[in-house]
Tab-separated table of C-alpha atoms in Angstrom:
chain	number	residue	atom	x	y	z
R	18	TYR	CA	-61.222	-52.190	31.538
R	19	ILE	CA	-64.158	-50.446	29.896
R	20	SER	CA	-63.107	-47.454	27.806
R	21	SER	CA	-62.838	-45.579	24.517
R	22	GLY	CA	-66.437	-44.491	24.014
R	23	VAL	CA	-68.075	-47.764	25.058
R	24	GLN	CA	-71.749	-47.484	26.066
R	25	VAL	CA	-73.218	-50.176	28.288
R	26	GLN	CA	-76.966	-49.699	27.963
R	27	GLN	CA	-78.182	-52.386	30.329
R	28	ALA	CA	-76.326	-54.490	32.909
R	29	ASP	CA	-76.750	-56.010	36.319
R	30	ASN	CA	-73.509	-56.211	38.267
R	31	VAL	CA	-70.412	-54.685	36.687
R	32	SER	CA	-67.013	-55.958	37.831
R	33	VAL	CA	-63.596	-55.011	36.472
R	34	THR	CA	-60.706	-56.671	38.297
R	35	ALA	CA	-56.966	-57.005	37.814
R	36	ASP	CA	-54.777	-59.250	39.995
R	37	ASN	CA	-51.013	-59.509	39.756
R	38	THR	CA	-48.870	-61.934	41.755
R	39	LEU	CA	-45.102	-61.531	41.505
R	40	ASP	CA	-42.565	-63.703	43.324
R	41	ILE	CA	-38.791	-64.074	43.213
R	42	ASN	CA	-36.902	-66.723	45.183
R	43	ALA	CA	-33.148	-66.317	44.733
R	44	LEU	CA	-30.063	-68.014	46.115
R	45	SER	CA	-26.427	-67.130	45.488
R	46	GLY	CA	-23.433	-68.665	47.212
R	47	ALA	CA	-19.699	-69.282	47.014
R	48	VAL	CA	-17.268	-71.518	48.901
R	49	THR	CA	-13.477	-71.611	48.608
R	50	ILE	CA	-11.039	-73.618	50.719
R	51	SER	CA	-7.249	-73.527	50.619
R	52	THR	CA	-5.215	-76.133	52.524
R	53	GLN	CA	-1.765	-74.979	51.429
R	54	GLN	CA	0.571	-73.369	53.936
R	55	ASP	CA	1.105	-70.297	51.744
R	56	GLY	CA	-2.362	-70.238	50.193
R	57	ASN	CA	-5.106	-67.615	50.246
R	58	SER	CA	-8.836	-68.087	49.880
R	59	ILE	CA	-11.382	-65.607	48.478
R	60	ALA	CA	-15.157	-66.176	48.146
R	61	GLY	CA	-17.847	-63.753	47.023
R	62	SER	CA	-21.572	-63.887	46.220
R	63	TYR	CA	-23.892	-61.290	44.706
R	64	ALA	CA	-27.677	-61.273	44.328
R	65	GLN	CA	-29.745	-58.555	42.637
R	66	ASN	CA	-33.518	-58.807	42.299
R	67	THR	CA	-36.109	-56.365	40.957
R	68	LEU	CA	-39.897	-56.541	40.773
R	69	ALA	CA	-41.743	-53.869	38.798
R	70	GLY	CA	-45.107	-53.847	37.098
R	71	SER	CA	-48.290	-51.947	36.344
R	72	THR	CA	-51.745	-53.228	37.326
R	73	SER	CA	-54.936	-51.303	36.501
R	74	ALA	CA	-58.708	-51.745	36.625
R	75	TYR	CA	-60.678	-48.847	35.211
R	76	ILE	CA	-63.591	-47.302	33.349
R	77	ALA	CA	-62.636	-44.356	31.146
R	78	ASP	CA	-64.517	-42.322	28.533
R	79	ALA	CA	-67.579	-44.565	28.847
R	80	ILE	CA	-71.269	-44.538	29.725
R	81	VAL	CA	-72.593	-47.359	31.917
R	82	THR	CA	-76.236	-47.878	32.864
R	83	GLN	CA	-76.799	-50.755	35.239
R	84	ASN	CA	-78.937	-52.196	38.012
R	85	GLY	CA	-76.515	-53.728	40.495
R	86	THR	CA	-73.111	-53.455	42.128
R	87	LEU	CA	-70.075	-51.773	40.634
R	88	THR	CA	-66.644	-53.185	41.466
R	89	LEU	CA	-63.297	-51.920	40.227
R	90	ASP	CA	-60.466	-53.739	41.978
R	91	ALA	CA	-56.710	-53.837	41.263
R	92	ASP	CA	-54.491	-55.936	43.540
R	93	VAL	CA	-50.765	-56.690	43.597
R	94	ASP	CA	-48.952	-59.242	45.744
R	95	GLY	CA	-45.196	-59.173	45.165
R	96	ASN	CA	-42.459	-60.799	47.221
R	97	ILE	CA	-38.697	-61.188	46.998
R	98	LYS	CA	-37.012	-63.862	49.107
R	99	THR	CA	-33.273	-64.060	48.716
R	100	LEU	CA	-30.175	-65.535	50.359
R	101	SER	CA	-26.624	-64.501	49.473
R	102	ALA	CA	-23.874	-66.372	51.346
R	103	SER	CA	-20.138	-67.002	51.058
R	104	LEU	CA	-17.522	-69.042	52.914
R	105	ALA	CA	-13.752	-68.751	52.613
R	106	GLY	CA	-11.168	-70.770	54.490
R	107	ALA	CA	-7.358	-70.676	54.251
R	108	LYS	CA	-4.991	-72.776	56.315
R	109	GLY	CA	-1.982	-70.673	55.397
R	110	LYS	CA	-2.461	-66.945	54.877
R	111	ALA	CA	-5.716	-64.997	54.387
R	112	GLY	CA	-9.329	-65.978	54.022
R	113	VAL	CA	-11.680	-63.308	52.637
R	114	ALA	CA	-15.454	-63.748	52.176
R	115	GLY	CA	-18.001	-61.222	51.000
R	116	SER	CA	-21.706	-61.250	50.127
R	117	VAL	CA	-23.989	-58.616	48.639
R	118	SER	CA	-27.790	-58.599	48.336
R	119	VAL	CA	-29.595	-55.828	46.385
R	120	ASN	CA	-33.407	-55.908	46.106
R	121	GLU	CA	-36.059	-53.488	44.871
R	122	ILE	CA	-39.838	-53.536	44.327
R	123	SER	CA	-41.552	-50.764	42.359
R	124	ASN	CA	-45.225	-51.386	41.532
R	125	THR	CA	-47.931	-49.168	40.074
R	126	THR	CA	-51.472	-50.184	41.051
R	127	HIS	CA	-54.460	-48.091	39.932
R	128	ALA	CA	-58.250	-48.413	40.038
R	129	TYR	CA	-60.258	-45.528	38.676
R	130	VAL	CA	-63.167	-43.945	36.821
R	131	ALA	CA	-62.315	-41.124	34.430
R	132	ARG	CA	-64.479	-38.935	32.197
R	133	SER	CA	-67.429	-41.321	32.459
R	134	SER	CA	-71.092	-41.461	33.487
R	135	LEU	CA	-72.333	-44.326	35.651
R	136	SER	CA	-75.934	-44.637	36.797
R	137	GLY	CA	-78.264	-47.220	38.330
R	138	VAL	CA	-75.531	-48.473	40.656
R	139	SER	CA	-76.591	-50.115	43.918
R	140	THR	CA	-73.248	-50.032	45.757
R	141	ALA	CA	-69.849	-49.085	44.346
R	142	PHE	CA	-66.409	-50.229	45.471
R	143	ILE	CA	-63.289	-48.871	43.786
R	144	GLY	CA	-60.156	-50.263	45.361
R	145	ALA	CA	-56.452	-50.806	44.810
R	146	SER	CA	-54.059	-52.650	47.103
R	147	ASP	CA	-50.361	-53.468	47.169
R	148	PHE	CA	-49.070	-56.228	49.439
R	149	SER	CA	-45.333	-56.386	48.782
R	150	GLY	CA	-42.409	-57.561	50.851
R	151	ILE	CA	-38.694	-58.282	50.820
R	152	GLN	CA	-36.998	-60.938	52.933
R	153	SER	CA	-33.235	-60.933	52.447
R	154	VAL	CA	-30.216	-62.476	54.122
R	155	ALA	CA	-26.596	-61.640	53.326
R	156	GLY	CA	-23.974	-63.650	55.198
R	157	ALA	CA	-20.208	-64.198	55.051
R	158	ILE	CA	-17.787	-66.356	57.053
R	159	ALA	CA	-14.017	-66.217	56.618
R	160	PHE	CA	-11.141	-68.035	58.318
R	161	GLY	CA	-7.459	-67.499	57.697
R	162	GLY	CA	-4.277	-68.806	59.224
R	163	LYS	CA	-2.917	-65.273	59.347
R	164	ALA	CA	-6.007	-63.134	58.605
R	165	GLY	CA	-9.740	-63.684	58.280
R	166	ILE	CA	-11.955	-60.976	56.773
R	167	GLY	CA	-15.758	-61.272	56.451
R	168	LEU	CA	-17.961	-58.605	54.807
R	169	SER	CA	-21.708	-58.480	54.092
R	170	PHE	CA	-23.976	-55.833	52.557
R	171	ALA	CA	-27.779	-55.777	52.133
R	172	TRP	CA	-29.708	-53.001	50.331
R	173	ASN	CA	-33.511	-53.133	50.052
R	174	LYS	CA	-35.977	-50.625	48.638
R	175	LEU	CA	-39.780	-50.450	48.279
R	176	ASP	CA	-41.183	-47.659	46.095
R	177	ASN	CA	-44.813	-48.418	45.220
R	178	ASP	CA	-47.610	-46.249	43.840
R	179	THR	CA	-51.195	-47.172	44.813
R	180	LEU	CA	-53.928	-44.884	43.508
R	181	VAL	CA	-57.747	-44.911	43.492
R	182	TYR	CA	-59.728	-42.079	41.974
R	183	VAL	CA	-62.896	-40.818	40.312
R	184	ASP	CA	-61.996	-37.910	38.048
R	185	ASP	CA	-64.306	-35.757	35.919
R	186	SER	CA	-67.110	-38.308	36.188
R	187	ASP	CA	-70.706	-38.756	37.359
R	188	LEU	CA	-71.554	-41.670	39.644
R	189	GLN	CA	-75.078	-42.242	40.961
R	190	ALA	CA	-75.613	-44.986	43.566
R	191	GLY	CA	-78.650	-46.136	45.531
R	192	GLY	CA	-76.360	-47.476	48.266
R	193	SER	CA	-72.831	-46.575	49.313
R	194	ILE	CA	-69.715	-45.537	47.394
R	195	THR	CA	-66.271	-46.506	48.661
R	196	LEU	CA	-62.859	-45.533	47.321
R	197	ASP	CA	-60.134	-47.514	49.100
R	198	ALA	CA	-56.371	-47.339	48.460
R	199	GLN	CA	-54.204	-49.612	50.627
R	200	THR	CA	-50.478	-50.306	50.775
R	201	ASP	CA	-49.146	-52.947	53.162
R	202	ASN	CA	-45.383	-53.439	52.742
R	203	ASP	CA	-42.585	-54.897	54.807
R	204	ILE	CA	-38.826	-55.464	54.714
R	205	ASP	CA	-37.132	-58.132	56.806
R	206	THR	CA	-33.367	-58.284	56.411
R	207	ILE	CA	-30.292	-59.741	58.070
R	208	SER	CA	-26.728	-58.806	57.174
R	209	ALA	CA	-24.156	-60.808	59.130
R	210	SER	CA	-20.454	-61.587	58.878
R	211	LEU	CA	-17.812	-63.480	60.834
R	212	GLY	CA	-14.053	-63.171	60.510
R	213	LEU	CA	-11.847	-65.738	62.266
R	214	SER	CA	-8.087	-66.146	62.447
R	215	LYS	CA	-5.362	-67.673	64.551
R	216	GLY	CA	-2.914	-65.133	63.164
R	217	PRO	CA	-2.412	-61.383	63.619
R	218	LEU	CA	-5.758	-60.101	62.352
R	219	ALA	CA	-9.464	-60.905	62.139
R	220	GLY	CA	-11.944	-58.364	60.753
R	221	SER	CA	-15.660	-58.334	60.050
R	222	GLY	CA	-18.132	-55.779	58.709
R	223	ALA	CA	-21.899	-55.814	58.080
R	224	VAL	CA	-24.190	-53.184	56.558
R	225	ALA	CA	-27.990	-53.182	56.100
R	226	VAL	CA	-29.703	-50.297	54.263
R	227	ASN	CA	-33.511	-50.240	53.914
R	228	THR	CA	-35.846	-47.589	52.479
R	229	ILE	CA	-39.598	-47.401	51.874
R	230	THR	CA	-41.002	-44.505	49.818
R	231	ASN	CA	-44.579	-45.356	48.871
R	232	THR	CA	-47.351	-43.162	47.506
R	233	THR	CA	-50.936	-44.068	48.447
R	234	GLU	CA	-53.826	-41.859	47.357
R	235	ALA	CA	-57.625	-41.900	47.093
R	236	ARG	CA	-59.398	-38.950	45.537
R	237	ILE	CA	-62.519	-37.538	43.916
R	238	ARG	CA	-61.773	-34.701	41.531
R	239	GLY	CA	-64.126	-32.739	39.318
R	240	LYS	CA	-67.349	-33.948	37.716
R	241	LYS	CA	-68.626	-34.621	34.213
R	242	THR	CA	-72.002	-32.835	34.408
R	243	ALA	CA	-74.052	-31.136	37.099
R	244	LEU	CA	-74.943	-34.568	38.533
R	245	GLY	CA	-71.559	-35.270	40.044
R	246	MET	CA	-71.439	-38.031	42.677
R	247	ASP	CA	-74.509	-39.022	44.674
R	248	ALA	CA	-74.976	-41.926	47.092
R	249	ALA	CA	-77.901	-42.769	49.356
R	250	SER	CA	-75.966	-44.616	52.079
R	251	GLY	CA	-72.658	-42.860	52.537
R	252	ILE	CA	-69.427	-42.042	50.713
R	253	ALA	CA	-65.948	-43.012	51.934
R	254	VAL	CA	-62.601	-41.881	50.499
R	255	LEU	CA	-59.915	-43.925	52.244
R	256	ALA	CA	-56.120	-44.124	51.914
R	257	LYS	CA	-53.891	-46.163	54.188
R	258	ASP	CA	-50.227	-47.198	54.260
R	259	ASP	CA	-48.872	-49.804	56.664
R	260	SER	CA	-45.068	-50.076	56.419
R	261	GLU	CA	-42.721	-52.157	58.526
R	262	ILE	CA	-38.948	-52.699	58.606
R	263	PHE	CA	-37.028	-55.276	60.605
R	264	ALA	CA	-33.263	-55.004	60.186
R	265	LEU	CA	-30.369	-56.745	61.880
R	266	ALA	CA	-26.690	-56.106	61.113
R	267	GLY	CA	-24.114	-58.116	63.000
R	268	ALA	CA	-20.336	-58.531	62.721
R	269	ILE	CA	-17.733	-60.351	64.813
R	270	GLY	CA	-13.973	-60.454	64.320
R	271	ALA	CA	-12.158	-62.977	66.521
R	272	THR	CA	-8.497	-64.029	66.620
R	273	SER	CA	-6.036	-65.569	69.019
R	274	GLY	CA	-3.473	-63.101	67.653
R	275	ASN	CA	-3.021	-59.358	67.803
R	276	ALA	CA	-6.247	-57.616	66.692
R	277	GLY	CA	-9.914	-58.464	66.301
R	278	ILE	CA	-12.187	-55.872	64.678
R	279	GLY	CA	-15.959	-55.869	64.192
R	280	ALA	CA	-18.176	-53.098	62.767
R	281	SER	CA	-21.842	-52.960	61.736
R	282	VAL	CA	-24.308	-50.392	60.390
R	283	ALA	CA	-28.118	-50.570	60.147
R	284	TRP	CA	-29.791	-47.703	58.261
R	285	SER	CA	-33.599	-47.630	57.942
R	286	GLU	CA	-35.736	-44.886	56.444
R	287	VAL	CA	-39.454	-44.544	55.674
R	288	GLY	CA	-40.807	-41.559	53.752
R	289	ASN	CA	-44.338	-42.299	52.549
R	290	SER	CA	-47.031	-40.051	51.121
R	291	VAL	CA	-50.636	-40.875	52.069
R	292	LYS	CA	-53.443	-38.681	50.792
R	293	ALA	CA	-57.257	-38.705	50.732
R	294	THR	CA	-58.982	-35.779	49.096
R	295	ILE	CA	-62.030	-34.314	47.387
R	296	ALA	CA	-60.908	-31.506	45.129
R	297	GLY	CA	-61.013	-29.800	41.763
R	298	GLY	CA	-64.644	-28.697	41.739
R	299	ALA	CA	-66.150	-32.039	42.674
R	300	ASP	CA	-69.833	-32.203	43.689
R	301	VAL	CA	-70.316	-34.983	46.227
R	302	ARG	CA	-73.508	-35.752	48.145
R	303	THR	CA	-74.901	-38.503	50.343
R	304	THR	CA	-78.536	-38.392	51.418
R	305	ASN	CA	-78.428	-40.866	54.295
R	306	GLY	CA	-74.961	-41.628	55.562
R	307	GLU	CA	-71.578	-40.208	56.466
R	308	LEU	CA	-69.232	-38.513	54.057
R	309	LYS	CA	-65.811	-39.660	55.208
R	310	VAL	CA	-62.370	-38.640	53.965
R	311	ASP	CA	-59.643	-40.502	55.852
R	312	ALA	CA	-55.865	-40.876	55.443
R	313	ALA	CA	-53.768	-43.074	57.725
R	314	GLY	CA	-50.082	-43.916	57.929
R	315	ASP	CA	-48.806	-46.647	60.233
R	316	THR	CA	-45.026	-47.152	60.366
R	317	ARG	CA	-42.922	-49.500	62.453
R	318	ILE	CA	-39.147	-49.889	62.372
R	319	ASP	CA	-37.112	-52.360	64.425
R	320	ALA	CA	-33.413	-51.976	63.642
R	321	THR	CA	-30.447	-53.446	65.496
R	322	ALA	CA	-26.721	-53.221	64.825
R	323	VAL	CA	-24.332	-55.357	66.867
R	324	ALA	CA	-20.593	-55.877	66.627
R	325	GLY	CA	-17.874	-57.694	68.518
R	326	GLY	CA	-14.101	-57.934	68.508
R	327	VAL	CA	-12.068	-60.656	70.220
R	328	ALA	CA	-8.247	-60.755	70.319
R	329	ASP	CA	-5.278	-61.589	72.499
R	330	LYS	CA	-4.044	-57.974	72.481
R	331	VAL	CA	-6.404	-55.462	70.866
R	332	ALA	CA	-10.146	-55.887	70.297
R	333	VAL	CA	-12.202	-53.157	68.620
R	334	SER	CA	-15.914	-53.146	67.832
R	335	GLY	CA	-18.433	-50.519	66.783
R	336	SER	CA	-22.078	-50.439	65.708
R	337	PHE	CA	-24.354	-47.720	64.357
R	338	SER	CA	-28.119	-47.774	63.855
R	339	SER	CA	-30.115	-44.968	62.231
R	340	VAL	CA	-33.927	-44.844	62.029
R	341	GLU	CA	-35.802	-42.073	60.235
R	342	THR	CA	-39.465	-41.515	59.369
R	343	ASP	CA	-40.611	-38.630	57.206
R	344	ASN	CA	-44.198	-39.369	56.188
R	345	THR	CA	-46.708	-36.942	54.718
R	346	VAL	CA	-50.300	-37.825	55.624
R	347	SER	CA	-53.172	-35.547	54.611
R	348	ALA	CA	-56.951	-35.544	54.234
R	349	SER	CA	-58.835	-32.638	52.729
R	350	ILE	CA	-61.826	-31.211	50.907
R	351	VAL	CA	-60.675	-28.343	48.705
R	352	GLY	CA	-62.562	-26.233	46.189
R	353	SER	CA	-65.499	-28.646	46.041
R	354	LYS	CA	-69.043	-29.184	47.273
R	355	ALA	CA	-69.391	-31.925	49.888
R	356	GLN	CA	-72.751	-32.589	51.499
R	357	ALA	CA	-74.080	-35.225	53.909
R	358	ASP	CA	-77.803	-34.759	54.505
R	359	ASN	CA	-78.816	-35.564	58.096
R	360	ASN	CA	-75.326	-36.827	58.902
R	361	ALA	CA	-71.699	-35.821	59.319
R	362	VAL	CA	-68.830	-34.853	57.070
R	363	ILE	CA	-65.694	-36.353	58.628
R	364	VAL	CA	-62.161	-35.476	57.518
R	365	THR	CA	-59.321	-37.180	59.400
R	366	ALA	CA	-55.570	-37.759	58.961
R	367	ARG	CA	-53.286	-39.666	61.319
R	368	ASP	CA	-49.683	-40.837	61.301
R	369	THR	CA	-48.556	-43.386	63.873
């Protein structure tokens, strides 16, 4: 960063970058076997993983005079890969196996100019990106002479904040100025269980819960002096979120005895906020190029819940899958001056 009253009197290219790579690879497992005629077997595994961090590249409370490109770039790449599995087997009575996987990523990624004056810039790029993902598997297998019960649960959450802005600053460029905030996140999860028995009962249950609630914003707000922001070859204020969920929950209960029961639930929800704006008394002008303010949200969810029950007398199975999207995508110019000489001012927002 460049801040706290620093004055750069002469420079060619100015580049401030921050890169953060975060990875977790986790494995948890349990196996129990009972060979006694009156024995029981219980196995359980639990995995909990969290990634959280702050990554920033900025110029604040500074004066920079240069003769070249300006680059402020903050990037995060965070991934959780986890497997939680359990196996229980009992020759005599009951075998019970359960596995739980809990995963969360919460990043803050900012690139910005605040309360500063920058002049002599050729082209300016101010960008922040978050490429995060969770891949999780929770699995359980249980066998019992009289009863076999298998249970699995997977819970995954992405809640990232990606922000690019120029606030209360002057920025003069002989070329183009681009503000670009991007979030590209995905969750891939499998929750599966199998309950087997040659006795009266076999039961199995699987649950997968996935949520994505990201905030992605690019903005220009205010100005430091009457100069404001001026670019010869166009100004772009861009915000985009690309979120994807793949979820599979499967459960089978099978017995040669009385009852086999299987139940599964897959719950997936995406509620992102994507915003591109010029506001707060900003003064923005391009003399030979487009002035573009664009916000885009792209969401895809593939969720499947399957269940099966097999028994000599009674077999019961049920599955439930819920998919919900509740995104807010907006692009605006509010309470500001925005001018594109000999070209167009384009304001667009789309949610797909």
